[in-house]
Amino acid sequence: MPDTTRKPTVAKRLGNARLAKLPATVARPAYDRKTVTAGIVHLGLGAFSRAHLGVYTDDVLAQGATDWGVVGVNLRSPDVIDALKPQDGLYTLLCRDGGVDTLRVIGAFLDAMSASDQLDDVLTLMAKPEIRIVTITVTEKGYCHDPATGSLNEAHPMVQADLANPTRPRSLPGLIVEALRLRREAGVPPFTVLSCDNLPDNGKVARRVVTRFAELRDPDLGRFIGETVAFPSSMVDRITPATRDIDRAAVRAGLGMTDAWPVVSEPFRQWVIEDRFPTGRPAWDKVGAILTDDVRPFETMKLRCLNGAHSTLAYLSVLAGIETVADAMADPLLPKVIRHLWDDDLIPTVPPVPGTDVAAYTRALEARFRNPGIRHLTLQISSDGSQKLGPRLLAPAIERIAVGKAPRAVPLTVAAWMAFLRQGDDKGRNWLVVDPMAARLTAIAKRHADDPAALADALFAVSDIFPVAISGNAPFRKATTQHLRSLLARGVPATLSAFLVP
Ligand code: CS2
């Protein structure tokens, strides 16, 4: 008879009470979490912030600071909240360097909250004087801005909804403005708003959308925010693929207990922050971050060279059926294409970066992209192209055009993105376009699926994405249309071979 009284063994869950039971090989908070209070509210509790802000801040806390703990807030999805709450905010960073894994439990996030389910609690917390910084990773689209101009998209449905009901905000600008209003009303100085998203001048974009939203709500509040709130810019650099169940299993084996949502990352990390914090900041500079007056050169380098190459690899790879960035780097042609992208189109547009050789940065990127421990899905990176193409690739292309040079590889990426919008190929493979403009873009792609010239024309006419400096440039259009024709008729390898012929 089988023994039916025995319950299946369920691995115990990570949490404060079990920190002491972790194996010696697993790093853990080197401080007493009970003594730490919150000084930061972080909006956008994705993997990226947990592999980045969480780690730097954990290091600061380990150096003895006690008033800079972080409370993570998600604007929409409650999943990560449900995972972290029972773990007292603890999670594991699984750092993968080729075949070598290291595990570290991070303690910097003291709590996790959902703005949609607990709006009152979130606003009360954001209005407290001890919260002196609000950090943000909500991805490009979370700013509700027009990617071509960087201004608030006033017609955005969430902006409209928040203007109609400003004390119950759902958008990023709406939430920050309501929290700042509550602080003003209570005589509490404003917090500093620190954007960590992949946007050029991300502090300026944050400032523009927040002050404009406030102005539309109440001109006096708009003026107050414009005059008193600091919005420093920052550049963050760490490759963090989405967590898979197989990663959860590896973490469970390493910890001897369950972590419902660990984070996977590469070893490399960089954070460059504009040093403008009127109400103080953690000593991030003591734990490896660069605090500076001017983030822009670092950000231009990273956004164009890393993210621009990522997007290029992503669209060409999805079309070619290549699943990960590491697999793309094992392709005989794709690494040569991104070398052209860097050397011909991007590096010449990057200003001098203090202490950094930009060409060496791109060589290091090749190695980072090849990291076999990081399974970064090309489909994941393909998302939100309408928001990403501009800052990553069209801006440098415009700069090249302005000095009389024809961009060489950027038209190929744009063509690959256009072909990608068809959501499938003639071999019966299909994929999904994830993008705030997906409905409009895929409808265009469907209408002109078999006519590359008409498809390119219709997409170049989307002025939210393509500024006139691109859409009105005949050589750029011609090169893009030729690549698109080739991609649709001959496929990726033949197109890349033709591209690589000197
Ligand atoms: C990627 C970024 O998904 C993407 O668009 O290019 O998430 C990239 O991995 C990070 O910016 C690296 O810091």
Short mmCIF file of C-alpha atoms and ligand atoms in Angstrom, two decimals:
data_model
loop_
_atom_site.label_atom_id
_atom_site.label_comp_id
_atom_site.label_asym_id
_atom_site.label_seq_id
_atom_site.Cartn_x
_atom_site.Cartn_y
_atom_site.Cartn_z
CA MET A 1 0.00 0.00 0.00
CA PRO A 2 1.39 3.43 -0.84
CA ASP A 3 1.93 5.67 2.15
CA THR A 4 -0.76 8.35 1.68
CA THR A 5 -0.07 10.09 4.97
CA ARG A 6 3.29 11.47 3.84
CA LYS A 7 3.00 15.04 2.52
CA PRO A 8 5.18 15.99 -0.47
CA THR A 9 8.21 17.94 0.70
CA VAL A 10 7.88 21.62 -0.09
CA ALA A 11 11.14 23.56 0.06
CA LYS A 12 10.99 26.26 2.71
CA ARG A 13 10.69 29.87 1.60
CA LEU A 14 13.40 32.53 1.72
CA GLY A 15 12.68 35.14 4.42
CA ASN A 16 14.25 37.02 7.34
CA ALA A 17 13.86 34.05 9.65
CA ARG A 18 15.86 31.81 7.32
CA LEU A 19 18.77 34.11 6.46
CA ALA A 20 20.95 32.39 9.03
CA LYS A 21 20.20 29.00 7.49
CA LEU A 22 21.59 29.87 4.06
CA PRO A 23 24.64 27.85 2.99
CA ALA A 24 27.97 29.60 3.57
CA THR A 25 28.49 29.95 -0.20
CA VAL A 26 25.53 32.34 -0.50
CA ALA A 27 26.23 36.03 0.23
CA ARG A 28 23.57 37.77 2.29
CA PRO A 29 22.86 41.20 3.84
CA ALA A 30 25.87 42.11 5.97
CA TYR A 31 23.72 44.29 8.24
CA ASP A 32 20.78 43.98 10.57
CA ARG A 33 17.69 44.55 8.42
CA LYS A 34 15.62 45.37 11.51
CA THR A 35 17.56 48.60 11.98
CA VAL A 36 17.04 49.81 8.41
CA THR A 37 14.31 52.33 7.55
CA ALA A 38 13.06 53.39 4.12
CA GLY A 39 14.51 56.48 2.43
CA ILE A 40 13.70 55.57 -1.17
CA VAL A 41 10.52 54.58 -2.98
CA HIS A 42 11.29 52.75 -6.19
CA LEU A 43 8.67 52.73 -8.96
CA GLY A 44 8.84 49.74 -11.34
CA LEU A 45 9.89 46.64 -9.47
CA GLY A 46 11.20 44.70 -12.46
CA ALA A 47 14.30 42.54 -12.67
CA PHE A 48 16.40 45.48 -13.82
CA SER A 49 16.04 47.57 -10.64
CA ARG A 50 16.52 44.53 -8.45
CA ALA A 51 19.82 43.68 -10.21
CA HIS A 52 20.99 47.27 -10.05
CA LEU A 53 19.56 49.78 -7.57
CA GLY A 54 18.97 46.94 -5.10
CA VAL A 55 22.58 45.77 -5.27
CA TYR A 56 24.26 49.19 -4.99
CA THR A 57 21.94 50.12 -2.13
CA ASP A 58 22.56 46.77 -0.39
CA ASP A 59 26.28 47.64 -0.51
CA VAL A 60 25.58 51.08 1.01
CA LEU A 61 23.56 49.50 3.82
CA ALA A 62 26.42 47.05 4.41
CA GLN A 63 28.67 50.06 4.95
CA GLY A 64 26.56 51.14 7.90
CA ALA A 65 23.86 53.44 6.49
CA THR A 66 20.51 52.66 8.10
CA ASP A 67 18.10 55.19 6.60
CA TRP A 68 18.29 54.30 2.92
CA GLY A 69 16.21 51.16 2.61
CA VAL A 70 13.98 50.90 -0.48
CA VAL A 71 10.28 50.20 -0.80
CA GLY A 72 9.45 48.82 -4.25
CA VAL A 73 6.18 49.84 -5.87
CA ASN A 74 4.72 48.39 -9.03
CA LEU A 75 2.31 50.54 -10.96
CA ARG A 76 0.45 47.65 -12.51
CA SER A 77 1.47 43.99 -12.29
CA PRO A 78 1.07 42.62 -8.74
CA ASP A 79 2.95 39.34 -9.53
CA VAL A 80 6.33 40.39 -8.22
CA ILE A 81 4.69 41.87 -5.10
CA ASP A 82 3.01 38.53 -4.41
CA ALA A 83 6.40 36.84 -4.80
CA LEU A 84 8.42 39.21 -2.62
CA LYS A 85 6.04 39.98 0.24
CA PRO A 86 6.13 36.51 1.82
CA GLN A 87 9.95 36.74 1.55
CA ASP A 88 10.16 40.01 3.55
CA GLY A 89 11.34 41.71 0.33
CA LEU A 90 14.38 39.41 0.08
CA TYR A 91 15.39 37.92 -3.27
CA THR A 92 18.41 36.29 -4.81
CA LEU A 93 20.70 37.69 -7.45
CA LEU A 94 21.94 34.82 -9.60
CA CYS A 95 25.04 36.23 -11.23
CA ARG A 96 26.15 34.22 -14.27
CA ASP A 97 29.65 34.53 -15.60
CA GLY A 98 29.97 31.94 -18.35
CA GLY A 99 29.65 28.64 -16.50
CA VAL A 100 30.17 30.09 -13.02
CA ASP A 101 27.13 31.02 -10.92
CA THR A 102 27.24 33.07 -7.72
CA LEU A 103 24.28 33.62 -5.44
CA ARG A 104 23.67 36.66 -3.31
CA VAL A 105 20.57 37.45 -1.29
CA ILE A 106 19.74 41.15 -1.43
CA GLY A 107 18.10 42.88 1.52
CA ALA A 108 17.74 46.49 0.34
CA PHE A 109 14.05 46.22 -0.58
CA LEU A 110 12.20 46.40 2.72
CA ASP A 111 8.72 46.00 1.30
CA ALA A 112 6.85 45.63 -1.98
CA MET A 113 3.58 47.39 -2.76
CA SER A 114 1.14 47.65 -5.64
CA ALA A 115 0.02 51.13 -6.64
CA SER A 116 -3.13 49.77 -8.25
CA ASP A 117 -4.24 47.73 -5.19
CA GLN A 118 -2.82 49.91 -2.37
CA LEU A 119 -2.87 53.41 -3.79
CA ASP A 120 -3.64 55.15 -0.48
CA ASP A 121 -0.79 53.38 1.32
CA VAL A 122 1.62 54.13 -1.53
CA LEU A 123 0.72 57.84 -1.54
CA THR A 124 0.96 58.05 2.25
CA LEU A 125 4.42 56.51 2.10
CA MET A 126 5.57 58.77 -0.75
CA ALA A 127 4.44 61.82 1.26
CA LYS A 128 6.53 60.91 4.33
CA PRO A 129 9.50 63.21 5.07
CA GLU A 130 11.91 60.26 5.43
CA ILE A 131 11.35 59.34 1.77
CA ARG A 132 13.87 61.61 0.08
CA ILE A 133 14.30 59.94 -3.30
CA VAL A 134 11.89 58.33 -5.76
CA THR A 135 13.79 56.16 -8.24
CA ILE A 136 12.19 54.94 -11.46
CA THR A 137 12.51 52.01 -13.86
CA VAL A 138 9.21 51.82 -15.71
CA THR A 139 10.70 51.36 -19.24
CA GLU A 140 10.48 53.94 -21.99
CA LYS A 141 6.72 53.70 -22.45
CA GLY A 142 6.00 54.30 -18.75
CA TYR A 143 6.78 58.00 -19.11
CA CYS A 144 3.67 58.58 -21.27
CA HIS A 145 5.77 60.80 -23.52
CA ASP A 146 5.91 61.29 -27.23
CA PRO A 147 9.14 59.49 -28.19
CA ALA A 148 9.81 61.84 -31.12
CA THR A 149 9.73 65.01 -28.96
CA GLY A 150 10.21 63.84 -25.36
CA SER A 151 7.16 65.87 -24.25
CA LEU A 152 4.18 64.55 -22.32
CA ASN A 153 1.70 62.84 -24.64
CA GLU A 154 -1.32 64.77 -23.45
CA ALA A 155 -3.66 62.55 -25.43
CA HIS A 156 -2.35 59.39 -23.68
CA PRO A 157 -5.40 57.57 -22.26
CA MET A 158 -3.79 57.22 -18.81
CA VAL A 159 -2.81 60.89 -18.74
CA GLN A 160 -6.36 61.83 -19.68
CA ALA A 161 -7.78 59.52 -17.01
CA ASP A 162 -5.42 60.96 -14.36
CA LEU A 163 -6.26 64.55 -15.29
CA ALA A 164 -9.93 63.72 -14.88
CA ASN A 165 -9.29 62.02 -11.53
CA PRO A 166 -5.97 63.39 -10.24
CA THR A 167 -6.16 62.09 -6.67
CA ARG A 168 -6.51 58.48 -7.94
CA PRO A 169 -3.53 58.39 -10.35
CA ARG A 170 -2.52 55.37 -12.44
CA SER A 171 0.23 56.85 -14.61
CA LEU A 172 3.80 57.61 -13.56
CA PRO A 173 3.44 61.41 -13.94
CA GLY A 174 0.06 61.34 -12.20
CA LEU A 175 1.41 59.37 -9.23
CA ILE A 176 4.51 61.54 -8.74
CA VAL A 177 2.52 64.77 -9.02
CA GLU A 178 -0.10 63.64 -6.50
CA ALA A 179 2.64 62.58 -4.02
CA LEU A 180 4.44 65.92 -4.46
CA ARG A 181 1.15 67.78 -3.95
CA LEU A 182 0.51 65.90 -0.70
CA ARG A 183 4.02 66.76 0.50
CA ARG A 184 3.57 70.42 -0.34
CA GLU A 185 0.26 70.50 1.48
CA ALA A 186 1.92 68.98 4.56
CA GLY A 187 4.93 71.30 4.39
CA VAL A 188 7.32 68.43 3.57
CA PRO A 189 10.16 69.26 1.14
CA PRO A 190 9.87 67.49 -2.23
CA PHE A 191 11.72 64.24 -2.87
CA THR A 192 14.29 64.00 -5.66
CA VAL A 193 13.13 62.08 -8.73
CA LEU A 194 15.85 59.80 -10.15
CA SER A 195 15.09 58.15 -13.48
CA CYS A 196 17.09 54.99 -14.24
CA ASP A 197 15.47 54.19 -17.60
CA ASN A 198 17.10 53.89 -21.02
CA LEU A 199 16.19 57.34 -22.28
CA PRO A 200 18.56 60.09 -23.32
CA ASP A 201 18.52 62.84 -20.69
CA ASN A 202 16.17 60.67 -18.66
CA GLY A 203 16.06 63.24 -15.86
CA LYS A 204 14.93 65.91 -18.29
CA VAL A 205 12.25 63.62 -19.75
CA ALA A 206 11.01 62.85 -16.22
CA ARG A 207 11.01 66.53 -15.39
CA ARG A 208 9.15 67.44 -18.56
CA VAL A 209 6.36 64.89 -18.18
CA VAL A 210 5.91 65.52 -14.45
CA THR A 211 5.89 69.33 -14.59
CA ARG A 212 3.67 69.37 -17.67
CA PHE A 213 1.18 67.01 -16.06
CA ALA A 214 1.21 69.19 -12.93
CA GLU A 215 0.71 72.36 -15.00
CA LEU A 216 -2.28 70.83 -16.76
CA ARG A 217 -3.69 69.87 -13.38
CA ASP A 218 -2.97 73.18 -11.68
CA PRO A 219 -0.62 75.87 -13.06
CA ASP A 220 0.54 76.85 -9.58
CA LEU A 221 1.47 73.25 -8.73
CA GLY A 222 3.29 73.03 -12.07
CA ARG A 223 5.32 76.11 -11.22
CA PHE A 224 6.10 74.82 -7.74
CA ILE A 225 7.35 71.48 -9.06
CA GLY A 226 9.34 73.14 -11.86
CA GLU A 227 11.07 75.37 -9.33
CA THR A 228 11.68 73.02 -6.41
CA VAL A 229 12.04 69.40 -7.55
CA ALA A 230 15.40 67.98 -8.69
CA PHE A 231 15.35 65.46 -11.53
CA PRO A 232 18.95 64.24 -11.92
CA SER A 233 19.74 62.00 -14.90
CA SER A 234 21.39 58.61 -14.58
CA MET A 235 22.77 55.89 -16.80
CA VAL A 236 22.44 52.28 -15.72
CA ASP A 237 24.14 49.37 -17.40
CA ARG A 238 23.54 45.75 -16.49
CA ILE A 239 22.14 42.98 -18.67
CA THR A 240 19.27 41.30 -16.85
CA PRO A 241 17.25 38.72 -18.80
CA ALA A 242 13.78 37.65 -17.67
CA THR A 243 13.83 34.96 -14.96
CA ARG A 244 12.88 31.45 -16.11
CA ASP A 245 11.66 28.48 -14.07
CA ILE A 246 14.98 26.77 -14.68
CA ASP A 247 16.70 29.73 -12.98
CA ARG A 248 14.30 29.42 -10.04
CA ALA A 249 15.25 25.76 -9.79
CA ALA A 250 18.99 26.59 -9.85
CA VAL A 251 18.46 29.14 -7.08
CA ARG A 252 16.41 26.68 -5.02
CA ALA A 253 19.20 24.12 -5.30
CA GLY A 254 21.82 26.70 -4.28
CA LEU A 255 19.87 28.18 -1.36
CA GLY A 256 18.28 25.02 -0.08
CA MET A 257 15.04 27.00 0.01
CA THR A 258 12.61 28.57 -2.45
CA ASP A 259 12.86 32.07 -3.86
CA ALA A 260 9.71 32.75 -5.93
CA TRP A 261 11.34 35.46 -8.02
CA PRO A 262 15.14 35.60 -8.16
CA VAL A 263 16.91 37.84 -10.64
CA VAL A 264 19.51 36.71 -13.18
CA SER A 265 22.27 39.05 -14.30
CA GLU A 266 25.72 39.32 -15.81
CA PRO A 267 28.65 40.32 -13.54
CA PHE A 268 29.16 43.72 -15.21
CA ARG A 269 27.43 46.70 -13.66
CA GLN A 270 27.77 50.43 -14.10
CA TRP A 271 25.78 53.34 -12.73
CA VAL A 272 26.55 56.97 -13.53
CA ILE A 273 24.45 59.50 -11.65
CA GLU A 274 24.11 63.25 -11.93
CA ASP A 275 24.91 64.49 -8.43
CA ARG A 276 21.92 66.71 -7.67
CA PHE A 277 20.12 65.58 -4.51
CA PRO A 278 18.91 68.55 -2.44
CA THR A 279 17.57 66.27 0.31
CA GLY A 280 20.55 63.91 0.41
CA ARG A 281 21.40 60.56 -1.12
CA PRO A 282 22.97 57.24 -0.17
CA ALA A 283 26.76 57.07 -0.55
CA TRP A 284 26.42 55.17 -3.84
CA ASP A 285 29.76 56.70 -4.86
CA LYS A 286 31.44 54.66 -2.09
CA VAL A 287 30.22 51.41 -3.62
CA GLY A 288 31.20 51.83 -7.26
CA ALA A 289 28.71 54.29 -8.78
CA ILE A 290 30.09 57.32 -10.60
CA LEU A 291 28.62 60.61 -9.35
CA THR A 292 29.19 63.39 -11.86
CA ASP A 293 27.98 66.74 -13.19
CA ASP A 294 27.38 65.37 -16.67
CA VAL A 295 25.93 61.94 -17.35
CA ARG A 296 25.37 62.60 -21.03
CA PRO A 297 28.56 61.14 -22.58
CA PHE A 298 28.18 57.91 -20.59
CA GLU A 299 24.53 57.66 -21.45
CA THR A 300 25.09 58.32 -25.17
CA MET A 301 27.74 55.60 -25.24
CA LYS A 302 25.60 53.04 -23.45
CA LEU A 303 22.27 53.81 -25.10
CA ARG A 304 23.70 53.75 -28.60
CA CYS A 305 26.44 51.11 -28.37
CA LEU A 306 24.78 48.60 -26.02
CA ASN A 307 21.08 49.17 -26.56
CA GLY A 308 21.43 50.05 -30.26
CA ALA A 309 23.35 46.84 -30.90
CA HIS A 310 20.81 44.91 -28.83
CA SER A 311 17.92 46.19 -30.94
CA THR A 312 19.79 45.41 -34.16
CA LEU A 313 20.55 41.87 -33.02
CA ALA A 314 16.99 41.47 -31.76
CA TYR A 315 15.09 42.27 -34.97
CA LEU A 316 17.47 40.41 -37.27
CA SER A 317 17.51 37.43 -34.90
CA VAL A 318 13.75 37.17 -34.53
CA LEU A 319 13.50 37.16 -38.34
CA ALA A 320 16.25 34.53 -38.54
CA GLY A 321 14.78 32.33 -35.80
CA ILE A 322 17.70 32.97 -33.40
CA GLU A 323 16.44 32.91 -29.83
CA THR A 324 19.09 34.56 -27.68
CA VAL A 325 21.73 37.27 -27.89
CA ALA A 326 24.46 34.70 -27.13
CA ASP A 327 23.20 32.54 -30.05
CA ALA A 328 23.17 35.63 -32.29
CA MET A 329 26.83 36.20 -31.39
CA ALA A 330 27.59 32.63 -32.49
CA ASP A 331 26.15 33.35 -35.93
CA PRO A 332 28.81 33.75 -38.64
CA LEU A 333 27.41 37.08 -39.87
CA LEU A 334 25.62 38.97 -37.09
CA PRO A 335 28.74 39.93 -35.04
CA LYS A 336 30.22 41.42 -38.22
CA VAL A 337 27.05 43.44 -38.77
CA ILE A 338 27.13 44.96 -35.30
CA ARG A 339 30.82 45.70 -35.66
CA HIS A 340 29.85 47.80 -38.72
CA LEU A 341 27.05 49.38 -36.75
CA TRP A 342 29.48 50.40 -34.01
CA ASP A 343 32.37 51.49 -36.19
CA ASP A 344 30.49 53.19 -39.03
CA ASP A 345 27.37 54.63 -37.42
CA LEU A 346 27.61 54.80 -33.63
CA ILE A 347 31.12 55.29 -32.23
CA PRO A 348 31.68 58.43 -34.35
CA THR A 349 28.65 60.02 -32.67
CA VAL A 350 29.71 59.35 -29.07
CA PRO A 351 31.41 62.32 -27.38
CA PRO A 352 34.57 61.72 -25.32
CA VAL A 353 33.62 59.70 -22.25
CA PRO A 354 35.71 60.43 -19.12
CA GLY A 355 38.06 57.56 -18.34
CA THR A 356 36.61 55.37 -21.09
CA ASP A 357 37.78 54.17 -24.48
CA VAL A 358 34.54 53.78 -26.43
CA ALA A 359 35.99 51.29 -28.93
CA ALA A 360 37.17 49.17 -26.00
CA TYR A 361 33.67 49.43 -24.50
CA THR A 362 32.24 47.90 -27.69
CA ARG A 363 34.82 45.10 -27.61
CA ALA A 364 33.84 44.40 -24.01
CA LEU A 365 30.19 44.42 -25.14
CA GLU A 366 30.95 41.64 -27.62
CA ALA A 367 32.20 39.52 -24.74
CA ARG A 368 29.20 40.45 -22.57
CA PHE A 369 26.79 39.57 -25.39
CA ARG A 370 28.56 36.20 -25.79
CA ASN A 371 28.16 35.29 -22.09
CA PRO A 372 26.69 31.77 -22.43
CA GLY A 373 25.20 31.91 -18.92
CA ILE A 374 22.86 34.74 -19.93
CA ARG A 375 19.88 33.56 -21.98
CA HIS A 376 18.67 36.97 -23.07
CA LEU A 377 15.78 36.42 -25.45
CA THR A 378 15.89 38.41 -28.65
CA LEU A 379 12.08 38.51 -28.55
CA GLN A 380 12.24 40.20 -25.11
CA ILE A 381 14.51 42.93 -26.50
CA SER A 382 12.32 43.31 -29.61
CA SER A 383 9.50 44.79 -27.51
CA ASP A 384 8.59 48.48 -27.67
CA GLY A 385 10.56 49.25 -30.82
CA SER A 386 8.48 52.40 -31.38
CA GLN A 387 10.01 53.78 -28.18
CA LYS A 388 13.51 52.33 -28.56
CA LEU A 389 14.52 52.99 -32.18
CA GLY A 390 14.66 56.78 -31.78
CA PRO A 391 17.08 57.18 -28.87
CA ARG A 392 19.17 54.14 -29.72
CA LEU A 393 19.59 54.38 -33.48
CA LEU A 394 17.70 57.16 -35.24
CA ALA A 395 19.30 59.94 -33.15
CA PRO A 396 22.86 58.87 -34.08
CA ALA A 397 21.76 58.36 -37.70
CA ILE A 398 20.46 61.94 -37.77
CA GLU A 399 23.79 63.17 -36.43
CA ARG A 400 25.66 61.26 -39.15
CA ILE A 401 23.37 62.67 -41.83
CA ALA A 402 23.93 66.19 -40.45
CA VAL A 403 27.67 65.86 -41.07
CA GLY A 404 27.16 64.54 -44.60
CA LYS A 405 27.61 60.80 -43.87
CA ALA A 406 25.15 58.13 -44.89
CA PRO A 407 24.34 55.75 -42.01
CA ARG A 408 25.25 52.25 -43.14
CA ALA A 409 23.84 49.74 -40.66
CA VAL A 410 20.95 51.71 -39.10
CA PRO A 411 18.80 51.39 -42.28
CA LEU A 412 19.30 47.62 -42.04
CA THR A 413 17.97 47.61 -38.45
CA VAL A 414 15.02 49.77 -39.44
CA ALA A 415 14.27 47.39 -42.33
CA ALA A 416 14.48 44.40 -39.96
CA TRP A 417 12.08 46.13 -37.55
CA MET A 418 9.67 46.79 -40.45
CA ALA A 419 9.79 43.12 -41.49
CA PHE A 420 9.39 42.09 -37.84
CA LEU A 421 6.10 44.04 -37.68
CA ARG A 422 4.60 41.43 -40.07
CA GLN A 423 4.56 39.06 -37.05
CA GLY A 424 5.55 36.08 -39.14
CA ASP A 425 7.38 34.88 -42.22
CA ASP A 426 6.74 32.79 -45.29
CA LYS A 427 8.15 29.69 -43.57
CA GLY A 428 5.20 29.63 -41.19
CA ARG A 429 7.00 31.03 -38.16
CA ASN A 430 5.05 33.56 -36.10
CA TRP A 431 5.84 35.91 -33.24
CA LEU A 432 4.06 38.66 -31.39
CA VAL A 433 4.84 42.37 -31.59
CA VAL A 434 4.70 43.83 -28.08
CA ASP A 435 4.61 47.61 -28.32
CA PRO A 436 2.33 50.41 -27.12
CA MET A 437 1.79 51.19 -30.82
CA ALA A 438 1.42 47.52 -31.82
CA ALA A 439 -2.17 47.76 -33.11
CA ARG A 440 -1.40 50.63 -35.47
CA LEU A 441 1.97 49.28 -36.63
CA THR A 442 0.89 45.69 -37.23
CA ALA A 443 -2.20 46.91 -39.13
CA ILE A 444 0.12 48.82 -41.49
CA ALA A 445 2.37 45.78 -41.82
CA LYS A 446 -0.60 43.56 -42.61
CA ARG A 447 -1.95 45.94 -45.22
CA HIS A 448 1.37 46.08 -47.10
CA ALA A 449 2.78 42.68 -46.13
CA ASP A 450 3.88 41.77 -49.65
CA ASP A 451 4.89 45.16 -50.96
CA PRO A 452 8.16 46.29 -49.34
CA ALA A 453 8.15 49.76 -50.93
CA ALA A 454 4.59 50.49 -49.79
CA LEU A 455 5.33 49.02 -46.35
CA ALA A 456 8.41 51.22 -45.90
CA ASP A 457 6.53 54.31 -47.15
CA ALA A 458 3.61 53.74 -44.79
CA LEU A 459 5.88 53.19 -41.79
CA PHE A 460 8.15 56.15 -42.54
CA ALA A 461 4.95 58.24 -42.48
CA VAL A 462 4.47 57.42 -38.77
CA SER A 463 5.83 60.72 -37.47
CA ASP A 464 5.61 59.67 -33.78
CA ILE A 465 8.57 57.42 -34.58
CA PHE A 466 10.38 58.90 -37.59
CA PRO A 467 11.40 62.56 -37.44
CA VAL A 468 11.58 64.37 -40.79
CA ALA A 469 15.38 64.24 -40.64
CA ILE A 470 15.00 60.48 -41.27
CA SER A 471 11.72 60.15 -43.18
CA GLY A 472 12.68 63.06 -45.46
CA ASN A 473 16.16 61.71 -46.20
CA ALA A 474 16.04 59.99 -49.60
CA PRO A 475 19.25 57.91 -49.25
CA PHE A 476 18.16 56.58 -45.83
CA ARG A 477 14.73 55.63 -47.19
CA LYS A 478 16.22 54.03 -50.28
CA ALA A 479 18.72 51.94 -48.29
CA THR A 480 16.01 50.84 -45.84
CA THR A 481 13.62 49.88 -48.63
CA GLN A 482 16.31 47.88 -50.41
CA HIS A 483 17.17 45.96 -47.25
CA LEU A 484 13.50 45.35 -46.56
CA ARG A 485 12.94 44.04 -50.07
CA SER A 486 15.91 41.70 -49.63
CA LEU A 487 14.84 40.53 -46.17
CA LEU A 488 11.37 39.64 -47.43
CA ALA A 489 12.51 38.04 -50.69
CA ARG A 490 15.79 36.39 -49.71
CA GLY A 491 15.83 36.15 -45.92
CA VAL A 492 18.33 37.24 -43.28
CA PRO A 493 21.58 35.38 -44.18
CA ALA A 494 21.53 36.45 -47.86
CA THR A 495 20.71 40.03 -46.88
CA LEU A 496 23.52 40.14 -44.33
CA SER A 497 26.01 38.59 -46.80
CA ALA A 498 25.13 41.29 -49.32
CA PHE A 499 25.38 43.97 -46.63
CA LEU A 500 28.83 42.76 -45.59
CA VAL A 501 30.28 42.88 -49.13
CA PRO A 502 32.58 45.92 -48.96
C1 CS2 B 1 17.76 45.84 -23.64
C2 CS2 B 1 18.04 46.44 -22.26
O1 CS2 B 1 15.57 44.99 -23.54
C3 CS2 B 1 16.29 45.87 -24.01
O2 CS2 B 1 15.86 46.72 -24.77
O3 CS2 B 1 18.51 46.51 -24.60
O4 CS2 B 1 17.16 45.95 -21.32
C4 CS2 B 1 19.49 46.19 -21.81
O5 CS2 B 1 19.71 44.82 -21.54
C5 CS2 B 1 19.84 47.00 -20.58
O6 CS2 B 1 19.61 48.35 -20.86
C6 CS2 B 1 21.29 46.78 -20.14
O7 CS2 B 1 21.64 47.72 -19.20
#
